[in-house]
XYZ file of C-alpha atoms in Angstrom:
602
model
C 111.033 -16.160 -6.816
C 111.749 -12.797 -8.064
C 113.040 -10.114 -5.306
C 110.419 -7.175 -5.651
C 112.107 -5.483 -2.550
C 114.700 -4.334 -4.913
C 112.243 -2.972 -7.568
C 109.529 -0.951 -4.878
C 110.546 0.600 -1.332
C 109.145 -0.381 1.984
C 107.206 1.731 3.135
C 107.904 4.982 5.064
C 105.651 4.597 7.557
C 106.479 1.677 9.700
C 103.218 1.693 11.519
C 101.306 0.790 7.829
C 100.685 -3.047 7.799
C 102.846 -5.073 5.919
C 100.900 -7.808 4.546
C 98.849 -5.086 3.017
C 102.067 -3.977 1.060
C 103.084 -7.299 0.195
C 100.029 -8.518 -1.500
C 100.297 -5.018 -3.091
C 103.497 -5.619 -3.950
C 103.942 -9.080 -4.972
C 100.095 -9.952 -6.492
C 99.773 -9.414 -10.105
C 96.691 -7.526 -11.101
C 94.795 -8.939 -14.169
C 93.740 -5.449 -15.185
C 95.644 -2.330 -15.740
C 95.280 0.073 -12.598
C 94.517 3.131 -14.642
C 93.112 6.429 -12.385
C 89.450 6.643 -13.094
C 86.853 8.666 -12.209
C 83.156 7.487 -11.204
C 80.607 6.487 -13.615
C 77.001 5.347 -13.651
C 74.031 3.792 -15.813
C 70.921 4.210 -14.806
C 68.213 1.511 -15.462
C 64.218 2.458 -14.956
C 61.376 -0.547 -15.657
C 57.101 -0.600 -14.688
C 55.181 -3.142 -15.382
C 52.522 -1.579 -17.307
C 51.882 1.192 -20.893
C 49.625 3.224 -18.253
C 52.308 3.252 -15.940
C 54.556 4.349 -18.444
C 52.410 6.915 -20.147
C 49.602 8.040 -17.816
C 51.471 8.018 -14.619
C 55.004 8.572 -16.086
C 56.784 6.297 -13.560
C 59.744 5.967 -15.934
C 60.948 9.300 -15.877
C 60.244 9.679 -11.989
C 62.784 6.528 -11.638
C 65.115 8.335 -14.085
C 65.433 11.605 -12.579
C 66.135 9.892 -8.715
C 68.721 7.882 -10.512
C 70.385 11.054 -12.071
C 69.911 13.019 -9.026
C 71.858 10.633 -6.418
C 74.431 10.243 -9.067
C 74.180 14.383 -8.771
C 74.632 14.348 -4.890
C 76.857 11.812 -4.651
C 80.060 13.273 -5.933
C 78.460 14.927 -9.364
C 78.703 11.145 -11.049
C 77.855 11.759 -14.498
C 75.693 8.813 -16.293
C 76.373 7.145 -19.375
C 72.943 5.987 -20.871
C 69.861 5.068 -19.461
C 68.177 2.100 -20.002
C 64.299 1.676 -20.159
C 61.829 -1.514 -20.030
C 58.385 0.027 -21.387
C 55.532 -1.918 -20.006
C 57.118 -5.074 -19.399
C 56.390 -7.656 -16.321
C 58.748 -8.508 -13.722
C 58.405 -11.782 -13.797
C 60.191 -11.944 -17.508
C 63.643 -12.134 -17.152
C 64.698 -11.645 -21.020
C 63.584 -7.839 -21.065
C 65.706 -6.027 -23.488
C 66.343 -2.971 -21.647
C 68.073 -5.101 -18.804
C 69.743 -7.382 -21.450
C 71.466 -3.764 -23.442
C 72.510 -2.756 -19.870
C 74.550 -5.728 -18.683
C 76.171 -6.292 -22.262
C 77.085 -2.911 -22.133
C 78.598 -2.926 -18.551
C 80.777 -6.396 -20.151
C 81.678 -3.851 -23.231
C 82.585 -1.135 -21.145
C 83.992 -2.812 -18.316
C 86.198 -5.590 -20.289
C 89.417 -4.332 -19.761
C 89.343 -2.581 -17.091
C 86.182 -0.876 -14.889
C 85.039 2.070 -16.239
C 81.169 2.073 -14.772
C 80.992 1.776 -11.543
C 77.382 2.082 -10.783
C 74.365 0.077 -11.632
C 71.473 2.672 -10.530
C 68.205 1.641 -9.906
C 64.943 2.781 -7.434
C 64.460 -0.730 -5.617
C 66.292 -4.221 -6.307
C 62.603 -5.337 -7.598
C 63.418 -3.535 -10.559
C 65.969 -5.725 -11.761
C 64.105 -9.051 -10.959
C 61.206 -10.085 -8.707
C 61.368 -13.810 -9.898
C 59.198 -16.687 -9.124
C 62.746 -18.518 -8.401
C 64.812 -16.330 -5.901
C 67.938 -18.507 -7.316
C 67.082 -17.055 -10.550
C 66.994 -13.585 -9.411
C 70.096 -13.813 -6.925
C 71.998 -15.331 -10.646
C 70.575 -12.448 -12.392
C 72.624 -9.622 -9.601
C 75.831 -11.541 -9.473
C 76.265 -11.243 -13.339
C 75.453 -7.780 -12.833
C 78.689 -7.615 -10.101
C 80.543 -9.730 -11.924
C 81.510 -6.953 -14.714
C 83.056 -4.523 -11.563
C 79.641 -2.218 -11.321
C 78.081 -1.837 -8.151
C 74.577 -1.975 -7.530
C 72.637 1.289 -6.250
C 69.485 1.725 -5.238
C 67.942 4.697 -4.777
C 64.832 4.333 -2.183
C 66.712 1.850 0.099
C 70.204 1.788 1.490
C 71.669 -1.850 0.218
C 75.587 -2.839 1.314
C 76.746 -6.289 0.697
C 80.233 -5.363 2.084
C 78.749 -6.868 4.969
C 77.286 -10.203 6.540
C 74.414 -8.411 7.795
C 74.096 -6.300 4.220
C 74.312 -9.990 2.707
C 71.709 -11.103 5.031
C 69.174 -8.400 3.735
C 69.740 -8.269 0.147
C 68.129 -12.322 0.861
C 65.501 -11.106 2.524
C 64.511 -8.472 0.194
C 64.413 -11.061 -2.926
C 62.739 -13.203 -0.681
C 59.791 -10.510 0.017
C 59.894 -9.628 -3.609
C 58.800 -13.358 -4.616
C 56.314 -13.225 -2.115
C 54.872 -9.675 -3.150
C 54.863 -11.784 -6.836
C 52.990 -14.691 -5.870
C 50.650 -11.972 -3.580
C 49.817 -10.178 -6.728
C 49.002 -12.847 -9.006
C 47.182 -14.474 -6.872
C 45.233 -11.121 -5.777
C 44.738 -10.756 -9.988
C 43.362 -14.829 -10.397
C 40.748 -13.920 -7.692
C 39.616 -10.024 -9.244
C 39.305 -12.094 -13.195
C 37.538 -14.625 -11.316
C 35.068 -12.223 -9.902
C 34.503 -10.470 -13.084
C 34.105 -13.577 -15.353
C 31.691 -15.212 -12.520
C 29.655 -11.556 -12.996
C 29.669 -12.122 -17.221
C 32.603 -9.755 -17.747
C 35.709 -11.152 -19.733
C 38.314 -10.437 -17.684
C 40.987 -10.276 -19.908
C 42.865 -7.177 -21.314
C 43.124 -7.908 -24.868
C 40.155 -8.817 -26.960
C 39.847 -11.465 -29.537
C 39.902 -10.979 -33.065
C 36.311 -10.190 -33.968
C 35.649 -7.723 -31.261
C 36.722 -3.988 -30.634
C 36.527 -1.258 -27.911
C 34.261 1.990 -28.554
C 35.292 4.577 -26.134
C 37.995 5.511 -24.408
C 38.744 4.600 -20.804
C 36.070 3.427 -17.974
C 33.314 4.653 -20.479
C 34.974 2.132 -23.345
C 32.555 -0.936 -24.294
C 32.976 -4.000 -26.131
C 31.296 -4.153 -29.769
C 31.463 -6.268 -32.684
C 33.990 -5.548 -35.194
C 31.487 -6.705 -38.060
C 34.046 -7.069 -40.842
C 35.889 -9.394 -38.570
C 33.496 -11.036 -36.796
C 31.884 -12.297 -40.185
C 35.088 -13.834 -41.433
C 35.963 -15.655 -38.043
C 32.162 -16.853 -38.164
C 32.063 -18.035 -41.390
C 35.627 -19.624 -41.133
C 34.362 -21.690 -37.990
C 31.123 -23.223 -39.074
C 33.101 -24.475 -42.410
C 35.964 -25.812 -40.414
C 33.182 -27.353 -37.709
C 31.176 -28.847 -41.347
C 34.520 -30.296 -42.543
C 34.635 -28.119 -45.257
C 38.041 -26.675 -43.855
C 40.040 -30.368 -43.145
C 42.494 -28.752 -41.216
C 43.861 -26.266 -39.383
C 46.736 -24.816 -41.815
C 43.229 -24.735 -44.445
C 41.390 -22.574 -42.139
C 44.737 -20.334 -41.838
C 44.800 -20.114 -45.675
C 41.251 -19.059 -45.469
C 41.446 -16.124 -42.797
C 44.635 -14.638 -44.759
C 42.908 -15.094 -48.212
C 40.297 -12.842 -46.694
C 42.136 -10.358 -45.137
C 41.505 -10.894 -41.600
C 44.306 -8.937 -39.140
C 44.700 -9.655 -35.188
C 44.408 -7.131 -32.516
C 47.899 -7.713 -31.188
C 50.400 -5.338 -32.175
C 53.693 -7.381 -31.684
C 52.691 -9.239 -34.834
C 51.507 -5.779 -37.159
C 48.270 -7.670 -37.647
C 49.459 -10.636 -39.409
C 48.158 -14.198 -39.449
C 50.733 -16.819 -37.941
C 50.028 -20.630 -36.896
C 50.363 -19.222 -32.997
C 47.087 -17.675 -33.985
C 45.123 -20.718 -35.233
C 46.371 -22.528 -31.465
C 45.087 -19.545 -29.881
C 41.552 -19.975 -31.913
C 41.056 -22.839 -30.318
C 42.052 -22.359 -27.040
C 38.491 -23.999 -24.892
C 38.355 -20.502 -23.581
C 38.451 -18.714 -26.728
C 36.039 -21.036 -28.650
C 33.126 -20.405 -25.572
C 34.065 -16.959 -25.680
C 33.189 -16.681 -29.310
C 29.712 -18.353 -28.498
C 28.709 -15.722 -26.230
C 30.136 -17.738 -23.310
C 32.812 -17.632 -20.451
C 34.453 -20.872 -20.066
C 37.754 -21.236 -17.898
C 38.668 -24.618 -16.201
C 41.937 -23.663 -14.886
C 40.085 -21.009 -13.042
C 37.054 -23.034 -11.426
C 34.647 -22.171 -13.851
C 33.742 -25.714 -15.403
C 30.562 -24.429 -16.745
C 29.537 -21.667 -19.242
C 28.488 -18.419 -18.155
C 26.491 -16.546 -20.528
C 28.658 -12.622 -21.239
C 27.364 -9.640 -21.749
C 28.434 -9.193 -25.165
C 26.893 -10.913 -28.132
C 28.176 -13.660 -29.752
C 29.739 -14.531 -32.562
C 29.000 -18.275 -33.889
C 26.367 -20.498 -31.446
C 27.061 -22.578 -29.387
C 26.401 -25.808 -31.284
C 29.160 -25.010 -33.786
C 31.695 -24.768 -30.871
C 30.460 -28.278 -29.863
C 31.257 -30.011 -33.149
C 34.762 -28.105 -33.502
C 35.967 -29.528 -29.633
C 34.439 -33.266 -30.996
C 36.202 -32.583 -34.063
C 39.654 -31.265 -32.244
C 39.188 -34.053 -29.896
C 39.644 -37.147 -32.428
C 43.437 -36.690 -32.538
C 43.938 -37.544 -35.985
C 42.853 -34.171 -37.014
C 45.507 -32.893 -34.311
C 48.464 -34.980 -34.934
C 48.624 -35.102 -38.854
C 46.718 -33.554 -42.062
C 44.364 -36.386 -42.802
C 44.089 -35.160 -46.912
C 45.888 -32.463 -48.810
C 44.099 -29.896 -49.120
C 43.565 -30.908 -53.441
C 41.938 -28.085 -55.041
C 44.375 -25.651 -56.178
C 44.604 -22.427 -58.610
C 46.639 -24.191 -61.036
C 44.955 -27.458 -61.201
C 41.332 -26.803 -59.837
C 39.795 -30.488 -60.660
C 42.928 -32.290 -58.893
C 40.934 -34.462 -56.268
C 37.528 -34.215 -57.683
C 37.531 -36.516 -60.618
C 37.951 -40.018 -60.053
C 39.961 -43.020 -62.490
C 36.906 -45.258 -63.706
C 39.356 -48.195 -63.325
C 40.506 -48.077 -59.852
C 37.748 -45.621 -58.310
C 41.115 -43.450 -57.159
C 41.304 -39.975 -56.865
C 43.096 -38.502 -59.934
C 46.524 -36.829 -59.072
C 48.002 -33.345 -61.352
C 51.762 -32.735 -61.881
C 53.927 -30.839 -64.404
C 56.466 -32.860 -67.287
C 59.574 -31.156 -67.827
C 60.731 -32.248 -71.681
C 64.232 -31.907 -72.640
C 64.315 -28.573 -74.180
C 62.770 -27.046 -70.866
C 59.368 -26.775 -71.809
C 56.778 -27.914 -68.877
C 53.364 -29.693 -69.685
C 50.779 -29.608 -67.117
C 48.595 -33.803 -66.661
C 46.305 -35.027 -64.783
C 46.298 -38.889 -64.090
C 46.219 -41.980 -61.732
C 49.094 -42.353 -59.298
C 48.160 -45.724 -58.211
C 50.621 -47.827 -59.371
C 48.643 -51.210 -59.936
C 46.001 -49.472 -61.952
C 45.173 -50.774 -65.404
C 43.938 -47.605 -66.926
C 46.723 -45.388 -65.853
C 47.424 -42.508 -68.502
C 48.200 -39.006 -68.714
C 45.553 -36.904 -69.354
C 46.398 -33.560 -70.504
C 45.462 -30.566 -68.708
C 44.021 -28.845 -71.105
C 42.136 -31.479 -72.768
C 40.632 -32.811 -69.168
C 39.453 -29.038 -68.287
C 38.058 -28.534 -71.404
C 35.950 -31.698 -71.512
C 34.540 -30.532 -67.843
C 33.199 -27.220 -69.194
C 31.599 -28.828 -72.206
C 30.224 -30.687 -69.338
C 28.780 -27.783 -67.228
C 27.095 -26.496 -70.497
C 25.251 -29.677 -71.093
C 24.011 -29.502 -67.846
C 22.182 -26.068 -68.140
C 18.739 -26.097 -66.940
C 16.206 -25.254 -69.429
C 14.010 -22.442 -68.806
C 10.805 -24.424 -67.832
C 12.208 -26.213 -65.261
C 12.844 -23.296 -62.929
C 9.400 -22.520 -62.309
C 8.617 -25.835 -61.064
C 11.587 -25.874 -58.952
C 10.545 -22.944 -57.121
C 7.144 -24.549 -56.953
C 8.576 -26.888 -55.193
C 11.309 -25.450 -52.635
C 7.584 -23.299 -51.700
C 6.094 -26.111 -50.888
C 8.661 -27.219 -48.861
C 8.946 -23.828 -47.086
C 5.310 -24.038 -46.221
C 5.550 -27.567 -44.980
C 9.186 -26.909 -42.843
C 7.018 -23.662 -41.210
C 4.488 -25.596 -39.660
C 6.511 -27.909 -38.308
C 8.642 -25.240 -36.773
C 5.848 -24.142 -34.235
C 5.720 -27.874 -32.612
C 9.568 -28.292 -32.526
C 10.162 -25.210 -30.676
C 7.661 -26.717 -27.934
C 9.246 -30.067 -28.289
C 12.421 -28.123 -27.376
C 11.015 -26.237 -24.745
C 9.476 -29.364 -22.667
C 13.128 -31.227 -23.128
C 14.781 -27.891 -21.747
C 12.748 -28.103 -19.009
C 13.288 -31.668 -18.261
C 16.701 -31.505 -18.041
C 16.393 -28.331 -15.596
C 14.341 -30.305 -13.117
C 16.881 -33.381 -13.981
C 20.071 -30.758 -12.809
C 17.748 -29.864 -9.983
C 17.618 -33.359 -8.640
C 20.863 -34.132 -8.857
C 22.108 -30.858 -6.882
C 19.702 -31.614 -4.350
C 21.938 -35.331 -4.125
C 25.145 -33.905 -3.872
C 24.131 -31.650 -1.467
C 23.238 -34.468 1.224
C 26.175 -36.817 -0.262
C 28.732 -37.358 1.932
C 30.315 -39.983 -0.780
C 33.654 -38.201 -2.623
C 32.901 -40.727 -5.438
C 29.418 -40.367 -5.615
C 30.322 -36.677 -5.717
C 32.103 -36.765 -8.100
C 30.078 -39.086 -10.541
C 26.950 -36.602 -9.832
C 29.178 -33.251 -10.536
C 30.166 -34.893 -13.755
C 26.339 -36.003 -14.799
C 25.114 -32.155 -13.743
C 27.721 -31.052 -16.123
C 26.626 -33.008 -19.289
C 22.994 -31.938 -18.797
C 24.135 -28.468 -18.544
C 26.278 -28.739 -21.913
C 22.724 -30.194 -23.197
C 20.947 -27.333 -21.878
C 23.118 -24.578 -22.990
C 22.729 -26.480 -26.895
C 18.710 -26.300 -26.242
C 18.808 -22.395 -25.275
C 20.900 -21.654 -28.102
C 18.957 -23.722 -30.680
C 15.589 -21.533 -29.230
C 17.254 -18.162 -29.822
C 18.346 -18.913 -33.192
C 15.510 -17.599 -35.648
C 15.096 -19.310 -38.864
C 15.567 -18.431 -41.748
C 13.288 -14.688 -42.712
C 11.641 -14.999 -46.159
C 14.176 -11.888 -47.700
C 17.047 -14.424 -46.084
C 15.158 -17.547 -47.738
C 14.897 -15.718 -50.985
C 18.154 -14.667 -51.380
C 19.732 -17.811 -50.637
C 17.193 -19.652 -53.192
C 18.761 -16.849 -55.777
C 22.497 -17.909 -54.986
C 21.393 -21.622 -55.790
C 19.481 -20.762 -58.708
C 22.728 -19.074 -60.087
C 24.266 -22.226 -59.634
C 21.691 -24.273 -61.991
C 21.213 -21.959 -64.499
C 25.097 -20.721 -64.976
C 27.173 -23.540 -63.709
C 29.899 -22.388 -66.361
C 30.110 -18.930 -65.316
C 29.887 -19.988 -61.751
C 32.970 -21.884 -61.997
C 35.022 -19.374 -64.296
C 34.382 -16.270 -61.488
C 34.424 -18.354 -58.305
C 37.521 -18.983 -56.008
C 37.986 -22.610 -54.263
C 35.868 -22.608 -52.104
C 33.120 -21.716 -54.758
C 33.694 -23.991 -56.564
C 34.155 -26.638 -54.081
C 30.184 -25.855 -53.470
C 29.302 -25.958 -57.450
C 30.785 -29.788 -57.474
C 28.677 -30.606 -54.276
C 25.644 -29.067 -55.476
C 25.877 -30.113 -59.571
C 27.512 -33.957 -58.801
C 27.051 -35.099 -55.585
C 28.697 -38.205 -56.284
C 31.795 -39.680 -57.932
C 32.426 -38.114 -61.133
C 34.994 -40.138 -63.785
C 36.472 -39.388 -66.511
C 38.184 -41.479 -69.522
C 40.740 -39.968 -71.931
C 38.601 -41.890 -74.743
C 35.171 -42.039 -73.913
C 35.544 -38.833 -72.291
C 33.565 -37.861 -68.338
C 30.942 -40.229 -66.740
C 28.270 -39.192 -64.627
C 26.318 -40.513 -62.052
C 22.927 -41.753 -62.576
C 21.375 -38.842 -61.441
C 22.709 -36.114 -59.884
C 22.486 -33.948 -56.676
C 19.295 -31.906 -57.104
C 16.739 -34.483 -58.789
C 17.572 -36.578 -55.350
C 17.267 -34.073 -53.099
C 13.783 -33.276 -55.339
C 12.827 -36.951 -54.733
C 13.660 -36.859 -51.138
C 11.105 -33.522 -50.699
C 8.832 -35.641 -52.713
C 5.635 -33.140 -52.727
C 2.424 -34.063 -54.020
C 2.710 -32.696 -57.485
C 5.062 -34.714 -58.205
C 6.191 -38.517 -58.008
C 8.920 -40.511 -59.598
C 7.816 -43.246 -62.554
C 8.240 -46.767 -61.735
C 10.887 -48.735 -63.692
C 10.748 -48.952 -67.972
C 10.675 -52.684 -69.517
C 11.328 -53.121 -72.452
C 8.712 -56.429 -73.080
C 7.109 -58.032 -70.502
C 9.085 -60.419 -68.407
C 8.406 -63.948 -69.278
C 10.344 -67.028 -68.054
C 12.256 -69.079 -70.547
C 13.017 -72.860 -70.386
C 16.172 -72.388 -67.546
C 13.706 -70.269 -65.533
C 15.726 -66.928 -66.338
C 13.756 -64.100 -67.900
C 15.198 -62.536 -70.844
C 15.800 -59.312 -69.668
C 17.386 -60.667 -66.653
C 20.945 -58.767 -66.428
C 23.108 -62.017 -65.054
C 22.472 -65.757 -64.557
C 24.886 -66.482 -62.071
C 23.436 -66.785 -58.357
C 26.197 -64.174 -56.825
C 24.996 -61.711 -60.145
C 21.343 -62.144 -59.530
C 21.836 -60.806 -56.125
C 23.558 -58.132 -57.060
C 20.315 -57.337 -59.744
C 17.996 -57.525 -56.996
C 19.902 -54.897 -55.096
C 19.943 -53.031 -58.316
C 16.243 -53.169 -58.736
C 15.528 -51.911 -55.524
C 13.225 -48.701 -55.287
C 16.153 -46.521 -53.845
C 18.529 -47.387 -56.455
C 16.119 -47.721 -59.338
C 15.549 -43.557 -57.926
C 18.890 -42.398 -58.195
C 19.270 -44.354 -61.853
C 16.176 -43.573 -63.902
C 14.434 -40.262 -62.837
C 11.548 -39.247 -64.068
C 9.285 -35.934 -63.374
C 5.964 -35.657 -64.536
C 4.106 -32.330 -62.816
């Protein structure tokens, strides 16, 4: 051991205490001991923008951190270090996160800050876990910067100063779980009185007004794409939920929130459906983790009903949609018939890729995938989109058959409004069935003293109220005006009369509607014999289902009359085997013989 009594005196005064100048003398330090003077940070935090702007609590927390640095020995401050509108109970807050990597920066060789300044120890952390918070200080230490706070006197030098540092983290988790709990029951209050009770709106909706004055509108450019994206996702038009993502951002649609600019991300889409946010939409408050386990009608209007929001939680609820994409999504800009046309061999859906050649060149086909297929062969994709519009063309409607067709949607407008009168009564006695029905059963659970039984009749109350709440919104949906009627019969008509033009102009999901509307069924195609239709196709059945009395369908057309040769077949009989008779009988059948062989006579 090394003599250090030769290298530093003993002290002068004998009175000083010598262990004190021994561990001065023979420790080490693991910094260098360089004179310093006394510096501060100051850090400032509230919870809230109108704290921050209207009230302007951050600079009243930065000017009491600059003055005690000011009366306590003129300390001058580095930097100050702000958290704008962020909650205490988030522990990642950027402001806090600069301000202890700077104290490590500063501080990494030897101290240079001294002081961490604050108002109140809650403004570092007020955590849910006062292990979390108590972590959060001691890293704070750790770098050689002691903790300040302005509006209370704090000194861990101390057992007792140790003592109430505890306690104050313990009161500030209890002031936490005080004021949430305090917020749960104030949103309760307001969403049991019709008000949503959250500070952000959902896309679709706006404020109009500033302040207590402000009221919640309709944002009708929005609310028409979020509408119209929901009742084709609830119709399975939209598979899945990445296709109904593709459809808000091919239409432009922005969110409210400003940490994302207004774009679309898949965070959105989980948010859509949130149970909350799809009742919300339908002009309902819905909030189970709250207590509310039935609807409550808002104040605001909605923006889809209420039996759309139905079929999207069925839908959501299946878990196949949820866990995996049950099709690609096939129609595409480059290859818009991928998925639509079918291989007349296998009945498969036929597949589109590109052929690279060997000088670089790609070729676009179409063509069966399936590998035990007889008829697979590429089909270029030229030739293939070609064929189809030849197709379209062929199918033009002449000119006299449009008058008859309106003749007949009339007819069927007539027919559909008298009915209309009866089913709204129909709808009203069932509405107030189930009413007495939730009546009785609150009348049972009331003088129940069964937990089960309790239970079973709180669950039955709450079906009959779903079935109510469909009823109530089926009654205040109007029908369909006769402007609304005749514009819609004008988009169709469009449709029959310029098919080709229809499907030159129109984007996916345009055309996605002509194929439904012009072949309703399977559509094949053959790179020899070129496309196959149906028997019939979409509109002449949905003519024959209206079936007005201008109109009926001619029976079937013989060719001779049917007589019975010497093996008892007749010799237009299609088969003579037993298992292909009774697939002819099937085939003769009115419904089929329909769809085969229509024919129109007005």
């Amino acid at each position: 051991m090394k003599d250090y009594s030769k290298k530093r005196k003993t002290p002068k005064n004998p009175l000083m205490d010598f262990d004190l100048w021994l561990s001065k003398a023979v420790k080490p330090t693991t910094k260098t001991e360089q004179p310093q003077n006394f510096r501060a940070i100051v850090y400032v935090r509230v919870s809230s923008e109108r704290q921050a702007k209207e009230w302007h609590w951050l600079e009243g927390q930065a000017e009491s951190g600059k003055t005690w640095c000011r009366l306590n020995g003129d300390m001058p401050v580095d930097k100050t270090f702000k958290d704008e509108g962020i909650s205490w109970k988030i522990m990642d807050r950027k402001g806090l996160i600069d301000a202890i990597e700077y104290l490590e920066k500063q501080n990494k060789k030897y101290t240079k800050i001294t002081h961490f300044v604050c108002t109140e120890i809650c403004r570092i952390a007020r955590p849910e876990d006062r292990e979390e918070g108590t972590a959060l200080i001691a890293r704070i230490e750790a770098t050689g910067a002691k903790i300040v706070t302005t509006l209370e006197h704090r000194d861990t030098s101390t057992d007792e100063g140790k003592l109430m540092d505890e306690i104050k983290l313990s009161i500030g988790t209890y002031e936490r779980k005080k004021i949430m709990k305090r917020a749960r029951n104030w949103r309760i209050s307001r969403a049991l009185q019709g008000f949503r009770p959250f500070p952000t709106l959902p896309v679709g909706y706006k404020k109009e007004g500033q302040g207590q004055t402000a009221i919640v509108i309709k944002d009708d450019f929005k609310a028409g794409i979020i509408k119209e994206g929901l009742e084709l996702f609830a119709c399975n038009v939209l598979i899945t939920r990445a296709d109904l993502l593709e459809f808000f951002r091919d239409k432009w649609l922005t969110t409210n929130e400003k940490n994302y600019k207004g774009k679309l991300w898949s965070s959105f889409i989980e948010k859509t459906f949130l149970l909350h946010r799809l009742f919300f939409y339908a002009g309902y408050i819905f909030y189970p983790d709250w207590d509310i386990n039935e609807p409550i009608e808002w104040r605001q209007p909605a923006i889809t009903s209420l039996d759309v929001i139905y079929k999207i939680i069925e839908k959501l609820q299946k878990g196949s949609l949820l866990k995996r994409n049950p099709r690609r999504v096939e129609m595409s800009a480059e290859f818009p018939l991928r998925g639509v046309i079918y291989c007349p061999a296998c009945h498969r859906k036929l597949t589109s890729w590109y052929s690279k050649s060997w000088t670089g060149n790609k070729f676009a086909y179409y063509g069966c995938s399936y590998k035990d297929c007889t008829a697979r062969e590429n089909i270029p994709k030229e030739m293939l989109e070609n064929d189809f519009k030849d197709l379209l063309n062929k199918y033009k409607l002449p000119d006299d058959f449009l008058p008859a067709f309106k003749i007949i949607l009339k007819e069927e407008r007539e027919a559909s409004k008298q009915n209309e009168h009866s089913l709204r009564d129909k709808k009203m006695g069932m509405k107030v069935n189930t009413e007495n029905k939730m009546k009785d059963i609150w009348d049972a659970m009331m003088k129940t003293k069964n937990v089960d039984l309790y239970a079973n009749l709180e669950k039955e109350r709450a079906e009959l109220n779903s079935e109510k709440l469909v009823l109530e919104d089926d009654l205040s949906n109007d029908a369909y005006t006769e402007q609304e009627y005749m514009e819609l019969y004008e988009k169709t008509l469009w449709i029959i009369t310029n098919p080709l033009a229809f499907w030159t102009l129109g984007n996916a999901e345009i055309k996605q509607l002509l194929l439904a509307v012009r072949f309703g069924w399977k559509l094949y195609y053959n790179k020899k014999s070129g496309y196959r239709t149906n028997d019939t196709w979409l509109l002449n059945y949905l003519l024959g289902i209206l079936g007005t009395n201008k109109t009926h369908l001619l029976g079937w057309l013989g060719i001779e009359p049917r007589t019975t040769g010497l093996k008892g077949h007749c010799s237009t009989d299609w088969a003579t085997t037993p298992k292909q008779k009774s697939q002819n009988d099937k085939m003769n059948c009115p419904s089929r013989r329909s769809r085969m062989f229509p024919r129109w006579i007005l």
